[in-house]
Amino acid sequence: MDRQMISRLAHAHHPIAAPITDESVARLLARATGRTETGRALDLGCGEGAWLVRALAARPHWQAVGVDLDAAALTRARETATALGVERRIGLHHLDAREFKAKEPFDLVLNVGATHAFGGLLPTLAAARELLAPGGLVLVGEGFWEREPAQAVLDGLGAARDDYADLATTTDRVMADGWTPVYGYVSSLQEWDDYEFSWTGSLSAWALDHPDHPDAAAAREAADRHRTEWLHGYRGTLGFVTYLLRRD
C-alpha cells in the first residue's frame, strides 16, 4: 500500500502530523506569527497544509506557501483552504521541498515532523536559512530520546541510536549551528497517546469500513504493526520537541 495513502488515511482525524494538540498548535502559531500584522509563511513538507491554513485563518493579512510531494494531500489542502476562506492567500507547490526556490524570503519557515525530507534537523535548518528573511523565525519539530533506546526499540523504528539525541544535546546542536530558541514545546505522553491511537485507529477504521478494497488488508496490517511498535517499543522513549528559532 502506498505510504502517502497510508499517511492520509491515518491522519483523517488528526491532520497535524505530529503529537501536538490543537491547543498547542494554536499557541505555537500565535508565538510564531504574533510579532507582525502582515507576513509570509512557508511550510517545507506541508502535507495537507494544516499548519498553514490555521495560521492564515488566525492572521487575515498573512500569506503562505506550502510545498509537498503528495499531490493528493495538496488537493486536500486546497479544499480546506477554500472551506476556511483563505484560498486566495495560499500557494501550493507539488515539488520536492529540497528543490523549492523563492524570489522573496519568508518571515516564517515551518517544518514540523518532516525533517527526514532534508536528511535531519541541521540540514533542514540549513535549507530554512536560505529562505528566511532577516529577523524571521523557523518553527521546526523533531524527535529526541526521552531515555536511552533499547535495541528492540531501534529495530522497531528502523532507526539508529545516532538518528536522535537527548533533548539537551539536541538543543545544544541547534544553538551551535547559530540558532537561538525563543520558544519551545515538548509534547506530553498524553499527546503522543492521542496521536498514536488516532493514527492507528483511523487506519484500522478505514480497513473495517472497506473490507472489499484491495488495500484493506494492507491497511489493517500497517495499523497493527504501527500499534505494536509504539506500545511495545518507543512509547516513553521517543519524544518530540517543537522549537521556535531565530538566527543569531
PDB file of N, CA and C in Angstrom, residues 48 53 72-87 90 92:
ATOM      1  N   GLU A  48      -1.134  18.166   4.159  1.00  0.00           N
ATOM      2  CA  GLU A  48      -2.464  18.707   3.898  1.00  0.00           C
ATOM      3  C   GLU A  48      -2.603  20.171   4.301  1.00  0.00           C
ATOM      4  N   VAL A  53      -3.060  26.650   6.931  1.00  0.00           N
ATOM      5  CA  VAL A  53      -4.441  27.150   6.878  1.00  0.00           C
ATOM      6  C   VAL A  53      -4.870  27.679   8.244  1.00  0.00           C
ATOM      7  N   ALA A  72      -2.169  14.323  -3.664  1.00  0.00           N
ATOM      8  CA  ALA A  72      -3.494  14.178  -3.053  1.00  0.00           C
ATOM      9  C   ALA A  72      -3.598  15.000  -1.773  1.00  0.00           C
ATOM     10  N   ALA A  73      -2.518  15.064  -0.991  1.00  0.00           N
ATOM     11  CA  ALA A  73      -2.525  15.878   0.224  1.00  0.00           C
ATOM     12  C   ALA A  73      -2.664  17.353  -0.120  1.00  0.00           C
ATOM     13  N   LEU A  74      -2.021  17.780  -1.196  1.00  0.00           N
ATOM     14  CA  LEU A  74      -2.144  19.179  -1.609  1.00  0.00           C
ATOM     15  C   LEU A  74      -3.566  19.490  -2.070  1.00  0.00           C
ATOM     16  N   THR A  75      -4.212  18.543  -2.719  1.00  0.00           N
ATOM     17  CA  THR A  75      -5.611  18.733  -3.098  1.00  0.00           C
ATOM     18  C   THR A  75      -6.471  18.924  -1.858  1.00  0.00           C
ATOM     19  N   ARG A  76      -6.207  18.129  -0.845  1.00  0.00           N
ATOM     20  CA  ARG A  76      -6.934  18.269   0.417  1.00  0.00           C
ATOM     21  C   ARG A  76      -6.649  19.628   1.059  1.00  0.00           C
ATOM     22  N   ALA A  77      -5.409  20.094   0.948  1.00  0.00           N
ATOM     23  CA  ALA A  77      -5.056  21.401   1.497  1.00  0.00           C
ATOM     24  C   ALA A  77      -5.841  22.505   0.802  1.00  0.00           C
ATOM     25  N   ARG A  78      -5.977  22.415  -0.522  1.00  0.00           N
ATOM     26  CA  ARG A  78      -6.751  23.416  -1.260  1.00  0.00           C
ATOM     27  C   ARG A  78      -8.212  23.395  -0.816  1.00  0.00           C
ATOM     28  N   GLU A  79      -8.757  22.220  -0.630  1.00  0.00           N
ATOM     29  CA  GLU A  79     -10.149  22.102  -0.199  1.00  0.00           C
ATOM     30  C   GLU A  79     -10.346  22.725   1.179  1.00  0.00           C
ATOM     31  N   THR A  80      -9.416  22.454   2.100  1.00  0.00           N
ATOM     32  CA  THR A  80      -9.517  23.015   3.444  1.00  0.00           C
ATOM     33  C   THR A  80      -9.371  24.532   3.412  1.00  0.00           C
ATOM     34  N   ALA A  81      -8.423  25.021   2.611  1.00  0.00           N
ATOM     35  CA  ALA A  81      -8.230  26.463   2.488  1.00  0.00           C
ATOM     36  C   ALA A  81      -9.481  27.135   1.940  1.00  0.00           C
ATOM     37  N   THR A  82     -10.126  26.498   0.969  1.00  0.00           N
ATOM     38  CA  THR A  82     -11.361  27.049   0.409  1.00  0.00           C
ATOM     39  C   THR A  82     -12.464  27.063   1.448  1.00  0.00           C
ATOM     40  N   ALA A  83     -12.575  25.999   2.210  1.00  0.00           N
ATOM     41  CA  ALA A  83     -13.610  25.922   3.243  1.00  0.00           C
ATOM     42  C   ALA A  83     -13.435  26.996   4.303  1.00  0.00           C
ATOM     43  N   LEU A  84     -12.188  27.360   4.578  1.00  0.00           N
ATOM     44  CA  LEU A  84     -11.899  28.378   5.592  1.00  0.00           C
ATOM     45  C   LEU A  84     -11.821  29.781   4.996  1.00  0.00           C
ATOM     46  N   GLY A  85     -11.963  29.886   3.687  1.00  0.00           N
ATOM     47  CA  GLY A  85     -11.943  31.196   3.040  1.00  0.00           C
ATOM     48  C   GLY A  85     -10.579  31.826   2.918  1.00  0.00           C
ATOM     49  N   VAL A  86      -9.522  31.020   2.906  1.00  0.00           N
ATOM     50  CA  VAL A  86      -8.164  31.575   2.829  1.00  0.00           C
ATOM     51  C   VAL A  86      -7.453  31.157   1.543  1.00  0.00           C
ATOM     52  N   GLU A  87      -8.196  30.588   0.589  1.00  0.00           N
ATOM     53  CA  GLU A  87      -7.558  30.020  -0.596  1.00  0.00           C
ATOM     54  C   GLU A  87      -6.816  31.053  -1.436  1.00  0.00           C
ATOM     55  N   ILE A  90      -2.967  31.486  -0.204  1.00  0.00           N
ATOM     56  CA  ILE A  90      -2.050  30.355  -0.091  1.00  0.00           C
ATOM     57  C   ILE A  90      -1.691  29.835  -1.476  1.00  0.00           C
ATOM     58  N   LEU A  92       0.282  26.523  -3.301  1.00  0.00           N
ATOM     59  CA  LEU A  92       0.705  25.158  -3.018  1.00  0.00           C
ATOM     60  C   LEU A  92       1.472  24.599  -4.208  1.00  0.00           C
TER      61      LEU A  92
END
